[in-house]
Amino acid sequence: MKAFLQTLLDQTIDLLKQDGTIPADLQPRFQIDHPKDKAHGDLATNLAMVLAKPARTSPRLLAENIIARLPKSALIRKAEIAGPGFINVFLDPLWLASQVERSLADPRLGVPLAESPQRVVVDYSSPNLAKEMHVGHLRSTIIGDAMARTLSFLGHQVVRQNHVGDWGTQFGMLLAHMEEVRQGGKSPKMQLSDLEGFYRQAKERFDSSEPFADRARQLVVELQSGDSYCRKLWQEFLEISLSHCQQVYDRLNVLLERDDVVGESFYNDELPQVVADLEEAGLLTVDQEAKCVFLDEFKGQDDAPLPMIVQKKDGGYLYATTDLAAIRYRKRVLNAERILYFVDVRQSLHFQQLFAVARKAGFATEATSLEHMGFGTVMGEDGKPFKTRSGGTVKLADLLDEAEQRAGQLVRAKNPELPEEELAKIGRVVGIASVKYADLSKNRSSDYLFSFDHMISFEGDTAPYLLYAYTRVASIFRKGGLDNQVLTGNVLLNEEVEFDLAGKLVQFGEVLGRVAERGYPHYLCGYLYDLSGIFSSFYKNCPVLTCEDPAIRHSRLMLSQLTAKVLHQGLDLLGIETLERM
Ligand code: ARG
């Protein structure tokens, strides 16, 4: 609904330009908000305050002028001046009702497609394959996935890229251990079912045996030079590790597939060319025998210049070199217009340097938007990064097991009468949803505290609360025998809470637009939580199935149905499954 008011205000600005009230070339930047306090209307704008200076008048006088010139529209019931010159707009219930009717009839629920769809690369999950996925990979995986889903829903072309760490010296050690295991007559495949343990054993061997360490180093060199025996061994390792990741993705209801894996090794052959391109662009400096790029804008302590090293003294390449190659590929081959990186905020300096160097080298142009969507750390209840009781990293698979098991207990206590099979399914859905929602609903830029007790609870802003709200709306249709038919007809907004519910429902598209632009799925979570709250008051105050007036009953059913659809769609964009009962 902001977009509707925006159009009216744009027309008014044109009128003010035509009669010389403001300069014709002025492009004012003003805001339209949803006031928290209902006394301030449904929408408010600071336009008059922004334009008062160029119009050489007072904001309140100008506000009067703007209100007088606002094109007549069914949207507005009344517009008022408030405070220093805000304009508060009150929506017309008839208009709002018509928007609800339209949204319900529209399979996209009234959400418009993006005006200029973009090709967006979303780099997410991207674990290192030498080890099993741990809690540190949770945020990238699920926030990135929610973004990929939201962008596609808005009509953008999304290319998912799982930039896995599948290259580097630690693979020498792993391959050497695979060899030993096989020589000992065991199958590495079996041993690799515990990837974590396998890594630990390999590391122990590496640290304690000189011949083993030599063999590991030799294998790295052979792997890099494309030796076929080595490649095969490495491939075998990757397949197993990737299948572990895929199991986690499937459990998490994350869209990533095998084809989305384009890891570090993929860029290996292009690294010499990347360095050559940097040389050509005059960006390279040799410092202590390493090839580096120094940019003026990056200074370390004491103002010392801060290099981005792209090739080490021994000829080896680095994480940064691979990332430069990836940008080059994403721009040239994937035609990316926007590249989003869902990576820990602790890598911000890396990304700032990367983006700056990539632009200077021409790997990305000004038109390519490069965005590091950084996220904070998952903290334990002790206020330190989340660890197991013994201080180890928490495997993602174990964390999900525990969530499912705890959620199972919760739903079993609530519905002892349900058949065991259904309870197990509900427990699974609720457990995974709880972990995902607890993470997605926090501002990604900050750290957050991981607490099973908070996230698996029906109280507060949690997945069980939202899933339960959804089942409650869905049950209206089951009880009324109205499953599966989309209701048409007239929506009537007589009660205040009906008006509020309608007002919230038609904001869905706006919220998704903001999520897509800024990369913050917590906006969508907050919206769904508010919507559930308003629905709950509506449901308390406005009888639906038992309402005696058939027209009002029908209208309330329509409002309920749109609520169900928006909740369902919204949760789906977060990658959260819904249940029909729980
Ligand atoms: N594998 C890296 C890590 O675990 C994350 C990679 C993120 N993506 C990227 N293009 N750098 O830290």
Coordinates of C-alpha atoms and ligand atoms in Angstrom, one line a residue:
M1 CA 0.0 0.0 0.0
K2 CA 3.0 2.3 0.3
A3 CA 3.4 2.0 -3.4
F4 CA -0.1 3.4 -4.0
L5 CA 0.5 6.4 -1.8
Q6 CA 3.9 6.9 -3.4
T7 CA 2.2 7.2 -6.8
L8 CA -0.2 9.8 -5.5
L9 CA 2.6 11.8 -3.9
D10 CA 4.7 11.6 -7.1
Q11 CA 1.8 13.1 -9.0
T12 CA 1.5 15.9 -6.4
I13 CA 5.2 16.6 -6.6
D14 CA 4.8 17.1 -10.4
L15 CA 2.0 19.6 -9.8
L16 CA 4.2 21.5 -7.4
K17 CA 7.0 21.6 -10.0
Q18 CA 4.6 22.8 -12.7
D19 CA 3.4 25.8 -10.7
G20 CA 7.0 26.7 -9.6
T21 CA 6.5 25.9 -5.9
I22 CA 9.6 23.8 -6.0
P23 CA 12.4 23.6 -8.6
A24 CA 11.7 21.4 -11.6
D25 CA 14.9 19.4 -11.3
L26 CA 14.4 18.5 -7.6
Q27 CA 14.4 14.7 -6.9
P28 CA 13.2 14.7 -3.3
R29 CA 14.0 11.7 -1.1
F30 CA 11.2 11.3 1.4
Q31 CA 9.8 8.5 3.5
I32 CA 6.5 6.7 3.8
D33 CA 6.0 4.8 7.0
H34 CA 3.4 2.8 8.9
P35 CA 3.0 4.7 12.1
K36 CA 3.1 2.6 15.3
D37 CA 0.3 4.7 16.9
K38 CA -3.0 4.3 15.1
A39 CA -4.0 7.9 16.0
H40 CA -1.4 8.9 13.4
G41 CA -3.1 7.1 10.6
D42 CA -2.2 4.1 8.5
L43 CA 0.5 5.8 6.5
A44 CA 2.6 8.8 7.3
T45 CA 5.1 10.8 5.2
N46 CA 7.7 13.5 5.8
L47 CA 7.4 14.9 2.3
A48 CA 6.3 18.4 3.4
M49 CA 9.3 18.6 5.7
V50 CA 11.7 17.6 3.0
L51 CA 10.2 20.1 0.5
A52 CA 9.7 23.1 2.8
K53 CA 13.2 24.4 2.4
P54 CA 13.4 24.3 -1.5
A55 CA 9.8 25.7 -1.5
R56 CA 10.9 28.5 0.9
T57 CA 7.9 28.0 3.1
S58 CA 7.0 26.3 6.4
P59 CA 6.5 22.6 6.5
R60 CA 3.0 22.9 7.8
L61 CA 1.9 25.4 5.1
L62 CA 3.4 23.2 2.5
A63 CA 1.7 20.1 4.0
E64 CA -1.6 21.9 3.6
N65 CA -0.8 22.7 0.0
I66 CA 0.2 19.0 -0.7
I67 CA -3.0 17.7 0.9
A68 CA -5.1 20.1 -1.2
R69 CA -3.4 18.9 -4.4
L70 CA -3.4 15.2 -3.6
P71 CA -5.2 13.5 -6.6
K72 CA -8.6 12.2 -5.6
S73 CA -8.2 8.5 -4.8
A74 CA -10.3 5.8 -3.4
L75 CA -7.3 5.0 -1.2
I76 CA -7.6 7.9 1.2
R77 CA -10.4 8.4 3.7
K78 CA -8.7 11.5 5.1
A79 CA -5.3 13.2 5.3
E80 CA -4.2 15.3 8.3
I81 CA -1.2 17.5 9.2
A82 CA 0.6 16.5 12.4
G83 CA 3.4 17.8 14.5
P84 CA 6.0 19.9 12.6
G85 CA 4.6 19.0 9.2
F86 CA 4.0 15.2 8.9
I87 CA 1.1 14.2 6.7
N88 CA -0.9 11.3 8.2
V89 CA -3.1 9.4 5.8
F90 CA -6.1 7.3 6.9
L91 CA -7.0 4.5 4.5
D92 CA -10.5 4.1 3.2
P93 CA -12.0 0.7 4.4
L94 CA -13.7 0.1 1.1
W95 CA -10.4 0.5 -0.7
L96 CA -8.6 -1.8 1.7
A97 CA -11.4 -4.4 1.4
S98 CA -11.0 -4.3 -2.4
Q99 CA -7.3 -5.0 -2.0
V100 CA -8.0 -8.0 0.2
E101 CA -10.4 -9.3 -2.4
R102 CA -7.8 -8.9 -5.2
S103 CA -5.0 -10.5 -3.2
L104 CA -7.1 -13.5 -2.4
A105 CA -8.0 -14.0 -6.1
D106 CA -4.4 -13.7 -7.1
P107 CA -2.1 -16.8 -6.8
R108 CA 0.7 -14.3 -5.9
L109 CA -1.4 -13.0 -3.0
G110 CA -1.1 -9.5 -4.4
V111 CA 2.7 -9.5 -4.4
P112 CA 3.9 -7.8 -7.6
L113 CA 6.9 -9.2 -9.6
A114 CA 10.0 -7.1 -9.5
E115 CA 9.9 -4.3 -12.0
S116 CA 13.4 -5.0 -13.2
P117 CA 14.3 -8.6 -12.5
Q118 CA 18.0 -9.2 -11.9
R119 CA 20.3 -12.1 -12.3
V120 CA 21.4 -12.7 -8.7
V121 CA 24.1 -15.1 -7.6
V122 CA 23.6 -16.2 -4.0
D123 CA 26.8 -17.6 -2.4
Y124 CA 25.7 -19.5 0.7
S125 CA 26.4 -22.5 3.0
S126 CA 29.9 -23.0 1.5
P127 CA 31.3 -25.3 4.2
N128 CA 34.8 -26.7 4.1
L129 CA 34.5 -30.3 3.1
A130 CA 37.5 -31.6 5.2
K131 CA 35.2 -31.6 8.2
E132 CA 31.5 -32.2 9.0
M133 CA 29.1 -29.3 8.9
H134 CA 28.9 -27.6 12.3
V135 CA 26.8 -25.0 14.0
G136 CA 28.9 -22.2 12.3
H137 CA 27.4 -23.2 8.9
L138 CA 23.8 -23.0 10.1
R139 CA 23.3 -19.3 9.6
S140 CA 24.8 -19.0 6.1
T141 CA 22.8 -22.1 5.0
I142 CA 19.4 -21.0 6.2
I143 CA 19.6 -17.2 5.7
G144 CA 21.0 -17.7 2.3
D145 CA 18.3 -20.1 1.4
A146 CA 15.5 -17.8 2.6
M147 CA 17.0 -15.1 0.5
A148 CA 17.3 -17.3 -2.6
R149 CA 13.6 -18.3 -2.2
T150 CA 12.4 -14.7 -1.6
L151 CA 14.3 -13.4 -4.6
S152 CA 12.9 -16.1 -6.9
F153 CA 9.4 -15.5 -5.7
L154 CA 9.8 -11.8 -6.6
G155 CA 10.8 -12.9 -10.1
H156 CA 14.6 -12.5 -10.0
Q157 CA 16.8 -15.2 -11.7
V158 CA 18.6 -16.8 -8.8
V159 CA 21.8 -18.8 -9.3
R160 CA 22.7 -20.6 -6.1
Q161 CA 26.5 -21.2 -5.6
N162 CA 27.8 -23.4 -2.9
H163 CA 31.4 -22.3 -2.7
V164 CA 32.7 -25.3 -0.8
G165 CA 36.2 -25.5 0.5
D166 CA 37.4 -28.6 -1.4
W167 CA 41.0 -27.6 -2.1
G168 CA 44.1 -26.9 -0.1
T169 CA 46.8 -28.5 2.0
Q170 CA 44.6 -30.3 4.5
F171 CA 43.5 -32.6 1.7
G172 CA 47.0 -34.1 1.5
M173 CA 46.7 -35.3 5.0
L174 CA 43.2 -36.7 4.4
L175 CA 44.3 -38.5 1.3
A176 CA 47.3 -40.0 3.0
H177 CA 45.1 -41.3 5.7
M178 CA 42.7 -42.8 3.2
E179 CA 45.6 -44.6 1.7
E180 CA 46.7 -46.0 5.0
V181 CA 43.2 -47.1 5.9
R182 CA 42.9 -48.9 2.7
Q183 CA 46.3 -50.5 3.0
G184 CA 45.2 -51.7 6.5
G185 CA 42.4 -53.6 4.7
K186 CA 39.6 -51.4 5.8
S187 CA 37.2 -49.4 3.6
P188 CA 37.7 -45.6 3.8
K189 CA 34.0 -45.3 3.1
M190 CA 33.1 -46.9 6.4
Q191 CA 35.6 -44.8 8.3
L192 CA 34.4 -41.7 6.6
S193 CA 30.9 -42.1 8.0
D194 CA 32.5 -40.2 11.0
L195 CA 34.2 -37.4 9.1
E196 CA 35.1 -35.6 12.2
G197 CA 36.8 -38.6 13.7
F198 CA 38.6 -39.3 10.4
Y199 CA 39.9 -35.7 10.3
R200 CA 41.2 -36.0 13.9
Q201 CA 43.0 -39.3 13.2
A202 CA 44.5 -37.9 10.0
K203 CA 45.8 -34.9 12.0
E204 CA 47.2 -37.1 14.7
R205 CA 49.1 -39.1 12.1
F206 CA 50.3 -36.0 10.4
D207 CA 51.6 -34.5 13.7
S208 CA 53.2 -37.7 15.0
S209 CA 54.7 -39.4 11.9
E210 CA 57.3 -37.8 9.7
P211 CA 56.9 -40.3 6.8
F212 CA 53.1 -39.8 6.9
A213 CA 53.6 -36.0 6.8
D214 CA 55.9 -36.3 3.9
R215 CA 53.5 -38.5 2.0
A216 CA 50.7 -36.0 2.7
R217 CA 52.8 -33.1 1.3
Q218 CA 53.6 -35.2 -1.7
L219 CA 50.0 -36.0 -2.3
V220 CA 49.1 -32.3 -2.3
V221 CA 51.6 -31.6 -5.0
E222 CA 50.3 -34.6 -7.1
L223 CA 46.7 -33.5 -6.6
Q224 CA 47.5 -30.0 -7.8
S225 CA 49.3 -31.3 -10.8
G226 CA 46.3 -33.4 -11.8
D227 CA 47.7 -36.8 -11.1
S228 CA 44.9 -39.3 -11.8
Y229 CA 45.4 -41.6 -8.8
C230 CA 45.3 -38.6 -6.5
R231 CA 42.3 -37.1 -8.2
K232 CA 40.4 -40.3 -7.8
L233 CA 41.1 -40.6 -4.1
W234 CA 40.2 -36.9 -3.6
Q235 CA 37.0 -37.3 -5.6
E236 CA 36.0 -40.3 -3.4
F237 CA 36.5 -38.2 -0.3
L238 CA 34.5 -35.3 -1.7
E239 CA 31.6 -37.5 -2.7
I240 CA 31.3 -38.8 0.9
S241 CA 31.7 -35.4 2.4
L242 CA 29.1 -33.8 0.0
S243 CA 26.6 -36.6 0.8
H244 CA 26.9 -35.6 4.4
C245 CA 26.1 -32.0 3.5
Q246 CA 23.2 -33.1 1.3
Q247 CA 21.7 -35.0 4.2
V248 CA 21.8 -31.8 6.3
Y249 CA 20.3 -29.7 3.5
D250 CA 17.5 -32.2 3.0
R251 CA 16.7 -32.3 6.7
L252 CA 16.8 -28.5 6.8
N253 CA 14.5 -28.2 3.8
V254 CA 17.2 -26.2 2.1
L255 CA 17.1 -26.0 -1.7
L256 CA 20.8 -26.6 -2.3
E257 CA 21.6 -29.5 -4.6
R258 CA 24.6 -31.2 -6.0
D259 CA 24.6 -29.0 -9.1
D260 CA 24.9 -25.9 -7.0
V261 CA 28.3 -27.0 -5.7
V262 CA 30.9 -24.9 -7.4
G263 CA 33.7 -25.0 -5.0
E264 CA 37.2 -23.7 -4.7
S265 CA 38.7 -26.4 -6.9
F266 CA 36.6 -25.3 -9.8
Y267 CA 38.6 -22.1 -10.1
N268 CA 42.0 -23.8 -9.8
D269 CA 43.0 -23.6 -13.4
E270 CA 42.1 -20.0 -13.7
L271 CA 44.2 -18.7 -10.8
P272 CA 47.4 -18.0 -12.9
Q273 CA 45.2 -16.0 -15.3
V274 CA 43.7 -14.0 -12.4
V275 CA 47.2 -13.1 -11.2
A276 CA 48.2 -12.2 -14.8
D277 CA 45.2 -10.0 -15.1
L278 CA 46.1 -8.2 -11.9
E279 CA 49.6 -7.7 -13.2
E280 CA 48.3 -6.4 -16.5
A281 CA 46.0 -3.9 -14.6
G282 CA 49.1 -2.7 -12.8
L283 CA 47.8 -3.7 -9.4
L284 CA 50.5 -6.2 -8.4
T285 CA 53.4 -5.5 -6.0
V286 CA 55.9 -8.1 -4.8
D287 CA 56.4 -7.8 -1.1
Q288 CA 58.7 -10.3 0.7
E289 CA 58.5 -12.5 -2.4
A290 CA 54.7 -12.7 -2.2
K291 CA 52.5 -11.2 -4.9
C292 CA 50.2 -8.6 -3.3
V293 CA 47.7 -5.9 -4.1
F294 CA 47.9 -2.8 -2.0
L295 CA 45.0 -0.3 -2.2
D296 CA 45.2 3.1 -0.5
E297 CA 41.9 2.7 1.2
F298 CA 43.1 -0.3 3.3
K299 CA 45.4 0.5 6.1
G300 CA 46.3 -1.6 9.1
Q301 CA 47.6 -0.5 12.5
D302 CA 49.8 2.6 12.5
D303 CA 48.5 3.4 9.1
A304 CA 50.7 0.7 7.6
P305 CA 49.4 -0.4 4.2
L306 CA 47.4 -3.6 4.2
P307 CA 48.0 -6.0 1.4
M308 CA 45.7 -8.6 -0.1
I309 CA 48.1 -11.5 -0.9
V310 CA 47.2 -13.4 -4.0
Q311 CA 50.2 -15.6 -4.4
K312 CA 52.6 -16.9 -1.8
K313 CA 56.3 -17.1 -2.1
D314 CA 56.1 -20.8 -2.8
G315 CA 53.7 -20.2 -5.7
G316 CA 50.6 -21.3 -3.8
Y317 CA 47.4 -19.3 -4.2
L318 CA 45.0 -18.2 -1.4
Y319 CA 41.4 -17.9 -0.5
A320 CA 41.3 -14.4 -1.9
T321 CA 42.7 -15.4 -5.2
T322 CA 40.0 -18.0 -5.6
D323 CA 37.4 -15.5 -4.6
L324 CA 38.6 -13.1 -7.3
A325 CA 38.4 -15.9 -9.9
A326 CA 34.9 -16.6 -8.6
I327 CA 33.7 -13.0 -9.2
R328 CA 35.3 -13.0 -12.6
Y329 CA 33.4 -16.2 -13.5
R330 CA 30.1 -15.0 -11.9
K331 CA 30.2 -11.8 -13.9
R332 CA 31.5 -13.2 -17.2
V333 CA 29.9 -16.6 -17.4
L334 CA 26.9 -16.4 -15.1
N335 CA 26.1 -12.8 -16.1
A336 CA 25.5 -11.8 -12.5
E337 CA 24.1 -8.3 -11.9
R338 CA 24.1 -8.8 -8.2
I339 CA 26.3 -11.2 -6.1
L340 CA 25.3 -11.8 -2.4
Y341 CA 27.7 -13.5 0.0
F342 CA 26.2 -15.0 3.1
V343 CA 29.4 -15.3 5.2
D344 CA 30.4 -14.6 8.8
V345 CA 30.9 -10.9 9.6
R346 CA 34.4 -11.7 10.7
Q347 CA 35.3 -12.0 7.0
S348 CA 34.2 -8.4 6.3
L349 CA 37.7 -7.1 5.7
H350 CA 38.3 -9.9 3.2
F351 CA 35.2 -9.0 1.3
Q352 CA 35.9 -5.2 1.3
Q353 CA 39.3 -5.8 -0.1
L354 CA 38.0 -8.4 -2.5
F355 CA 35.3 -6.1 -3.9
A356 CA 37.6 -3.2 -4.3
V357 CA 40.3 -5.3 -6.1
A358 CA 37.7 -7.0 -8.3
R359 CA 36.4 -3.6 -9.5
K360 CA 39.8 -2.2 -10.0
A361 CA 40.8 -5.2 -12.0
G362 CA 37.6 -5.0 -14.1
F363 CA 36.4 -8.5 -12.9
A364 CA 33.2 -6.6 -11.9
T365 CA 31.9 -3.4 -13.2
E366 CA 30.2 -0.5 -11.4
A367 CA 26.9 -2.0 -12.4
T368 CA 27.6 -5.3 -10.6
S369 CA 26.4 -5.1 -7.1
L370 CA 28.7 -7.0 -4.7
E371 CA 27.2 -7.4 -1.2
H372 CA 28.6 -9.1 1.8
M373 CA 25.6 -10.1 3.9
G374 CA 27.5 -10.8 7.0
F375 CA 26.1 -12.6 10.0
G376 CA 27.1 -12.8 13.7
T377 CA 28.0 -15.8 15.8
V378 CA 25.7 -18.3 17.4
M379 CA 26.4 -18.0 21.2
G380 CA 25.8 -20.6 24.0
E381 CA 23.9 -19.8 27.2
D382 CA 27.2 -19.0 28.8
G383 CA 27.6 -16.0 26.5
K384 CA 30.5 -17.6 24.6
P385 CA 30.4 -19.1 21.1
F386 CA 28.2 -22.2 21.1
K387 CA 30.2 -25.4 22.0
T388 CA 29.4 -28.9 23.2
R389 CA 29.7 -29.6 26.9
S390 CA 33.2 -30.9 26.4
G391 CA 34.1 -27.7 24.5
G392 CA 34.1 -29.2 21.0
T393 CA 32.3 -27.8 17.9
V394 CA 28.6 -28.7 17.7
K395 CA 27.9 -30.9 14.7
L396 CA 24.9 -29.6 12.8
A397 CA 23.5 -33.1 12.5
D398 CA 23.6 -33.6 16.3
L399 CA 22.0 -30.3 16.9
L400 CA 19.1 -31.1 14.6
D401 CA 18.7 -34.5 16.3
E402 CA 18.3 -32.8 19.6
A403 CA 15.9 -30.2 18.3
E404 CA 13.7 -32.9 16.8
Q405 CA 13.7 -35.0 20.0
R406 CA 12.9 -32.0 22.2
A407 CA 10.1 -30.9 19.9
G408 CA 8.8 -34.4 19.9
Q409 CA 8.4 -34.3 23.6
L410 CA 6.6 -31.0 23.5
V411 CA 4.0 -32.1 21.0
R412 CA 3.6 -35.5 22.6
A413 CA 2.7 -33.8 25.9
K414 CA 0.2 -31.6 24.2
N415 CA -1.4 -34.3 22.0
P416 CA -1.0 -37.7 23.7
E417 CA -3.9 -39.0 21.6
L418 CA -2.3 -38.6 18.2
P419 CA -0.9 -41.7 16.5
E420 CA 2.9 -42.3 17.0
E421 CA 3.7 -41.9 13.4
E422 CA 2.0 -38.5 13.2
L423 CA 3.7 -37.4 16.4
A424 CA 7.0 -38.3 15.0
K425 CA 6.4 -36.2 11.8
I426 CA 5.1 -33.2 13.8
G427 CA 8.1 -33.4 16.1
R428 CA 10.4 -33.4 13.1
V429 CA 8.8 -30.4 11.4
V430 CA 8.5 -28.4 14.7
G431 CA 12.1 -29.2 15.7
I432 CA 13.6 -28.1 12.4
A433 CA 11.3 -25.1 12.2
S434 CA 12.3 -24.0 15.7
V435 CA 16.0 -24.0 15.0
K436 CA 15.5 -22.2 11.7
Y437 CA 13.0 -19.6 12.9
A438 CA 15.1 -18.8 16.0
D439 CA 17.9 -17.9 13.7
L440 CA 16.1 -16.2 10.9
S441 CA 14.0 -14.0 13.2
K442 CA 17.2 -12.4 14.7
N443 CA 18.9 -9.5 12.9
R444 CA 21.6 -11.4 11.1
S445 CA 24.2 -8.8 11.7
S446 CA 24.3 -9.5 15.4
D447 CA 25.3 -12.5 17.5
Y448 CA 22.5 -14.4 19.1
L449 CA 22.0 -16.8 22.0
F450 CA 21.1 -20.3 21.1
S451 CA 18.6 -21.8 23.5
F452 CA 16.5 -24.8 22.9
D453 CA 14.2 -23.8 25.8
H454 CA 13.3 -20.5 24.1
M455 CA 13.0 -21.7 20.6
I456 CA 10.9 -24.8 21.3
S457 CA 8.1 -23.2 23.1
F458 CA 4.6 -22.0 22.3
E459 CA 5.2 -18.7 24.1
G460 CA 6.6 -15.7 22.3
D461 CA 8.1 -15.1 18.8
T462 CA 8.8 -18.8 18.1
A463 CA 8.2 -21.3 15.3
P464 CA 5.8 -23.4 17.4
Y465 CA 3.7 -20.2 18.0
L466 CA 3.5 -19.4 14.3
L467 CA 2.9 -23.0 13.2
Y468 CA 0.2 -23.2 15.8
A469 CA -1.4 -20.0 14.6
Y470 CA -1.4 -21.5 11.1
T471 CA -3.1 -24.7 12.1
R472 CA -5.7 -22.7 13.9
V473 CA -6.6 -20.8 10.7
A474 CA -6.4 -24.0 8.7
S475 CA -8.8 -25.7 11.1
I476 CA -11.5 -23.1 10.4
F477 CA -11.7 -24.4 6.9
R478 CA -11.6 -28.0 7.9
K479 CA -14.4 -27.5 10.4
G480 CA -16.4 -25.5 7.9
G481 CA -15.9 -28.1 5.2
L482 CA -14.3 -25.5 3.0
D483 CA -11.0 -27.0 2.2
N484 CA -9.3 -26.2 -1.1
Q485 CA -11.7 -23.6 -2.5
V486 CA -10.7 -20.0 -3.0
L487 CA -13.4 -17.7 -1.7
T488 CA -14.6 -14.8 -3.7
G489 CA -17.1 -12.1 -2.9
N490 CA -17.1 -9.0 -0.8
V491 CA -14.9 -8.2 2.2
L492 CA -16.5 -6.0 4.8
L493 CA -14.3 -4.2 7.3
N494 CA -16.7 -3.1 10.1
E495 CA -14.7 -3.9 13.2
E496 CA -11.5 -2.2 14.0
V497 CA -9.6 -5.5 14.2
E498 CA -10.9 -6.6 10.8
F499 CA -9.5 -3.3 9.4
D500 CA -6.2 -3.9 11.1
L501 CA -6.0 -7.5 9.9
A502 CA -6.7 -6.4 6.3
G503 CA -4.1 -3.6 6.6
K504 CA -1.5 -6.1 7.7
L505 CA -2.3 -8.6 5.0
V506 CA -1.9 -6.2 2.1
Q507 CA 1.6 -5.2 3.4
F508 CA 3.1 -8.6 2.5
G509 CA 4.6 -7.5 -0.8
E510 CA 6.2 -4.5 0.7
V511 CA 7.9 -6.6 3.4
L512 CA 9.2 -9.1 0.8
G513 CA 10.6 -6.1 -1.2
R514 CA 12.5 -4.9 1.8
V515 CA 13.9 -8.4 2.6
A516 CA 15.1 -8.8 -1.0
E517 CA 16.8 -5.4 -1.0
R518 CA 18.5 -5.6 2.3
G519 CA 19.0 -9.3 2.8
Y520 CA 17.2 -9.4 6.2
P521 CA 14.8 -12.3 6.5
H522 CA 14.0 -11.1 10.1
Y523 CA 11.7 -8.5 8.5
L524 CA 9.6 -11.2 7.2
C525 CA 9.6 -13.1 10.5
G526 CA 8.6 -10.0 12.4
Y527 CA 5.8 -9.4 9.9
L528 CA 4.4 -13.0 10.2
Y529 CA 4.6 -12.8 14.0
D530 CA 2.6 -9.5 14.0
L531 CA 0.1 -11.0 11.5
S532 CA -0.4 -14.0 13.8
G533 CA -1.0 -11.7 16.7
I534 CA -3.5 -9.6 14.9
F535 CA -5.2 -12.7 13.6
S536 CA -5.4 -14.0 17.1
S537 CA -7.3 -10.9 18.4
F538 CA -9.5 -11.0 15.3
Y539 CA -10.3 -14.6 16.1
K540 CA -11.1 -13.8 19.7
N541 CA -13.3 -10.8 18.9
C542 CA -15.0 -11.7 15.7
P543 CA -16.8 -15.1 15.5
V544 CA -16.2 -16.7 12.1
L545 CA -18.0 -20.0 11.6
T546 CA -20.6 -19.1 14.2
C547 CA -21.4 -15.6 12.9
E548 CA -25.0 -15.4 12.1
D549 CA -25.0 -12.8 9.4
P550 CA -24.0 -14.7 6.2
A551 CA -22.3 -11.7 4.5
I552 CA -20.1 -11.0 7.6
R553 CA -19.4 -14.7 8.0
H554 CA -18.3 -14.9 4.4
S555 CA -16.1 -11.8 4.7
R556 CA -14.5 -13.1 7.8
L557 CA -13.8 -16.4 6.1
M558 CA -12.1 -14.5 3.3
L559 CA -9.9 -12.6 5.8
S560 CA -9.0 -15.9 7.4
Q561 CA -8.3 -17.5 4.2
L562 CA -5.9 -14.8 3.1
T563 CA -4.2 -15.0 6.5
A564 CA -3.7 -18.7 6.0
K565 CA -2.3 -18.2 2.6
V566 CA 0.1 -15.4 3.6
L567 CA 1.3 -17.3 6.6
H568 CA 1.9 -20.4 4.5
Q569 CA 3.6 -18.5 1.7
G570 CA 5.7 -16.5 4.2
L571 CA 6.9 -19.5 6.1
D572 CA 7.6 -21.3 2.8
L573 CA 9.9 -18.4 1.8
L574 CA 11.7 -18.9 5.1
G575 CA 12.1 -22.5 4.1
I576 CA 9.7 -23.6 7.0
E577 CA 7.2 -26.4 6.4
T578 CA 3.7 -26.0 7.9
L579 CA 1.4 -28.5 9.4
E580 CA -2.3 -28.9 9.1
R581 CA -2.6 -29.9 12.8
M582 CA -0.3 -30.1 15.8
Ligands
ARG1 N1 34.5 -22.0 3.1 C1 34.5 -20.7 3.7 C2 34.5 -20.8 5.2 O1 34.0 -21.8 5.7 C3 33.3 -19.8 3.3 C4 33.2 -19.5 1.9 C5 32.3 -18.3 1.6 N2 32.2 -17.9 0.2 C6 33.1 -17.3 -0.4 N3 33.0 -17.0 -1.7 N4 34.2 -16.9 0.2 O2 34.8 -19.9 5.9

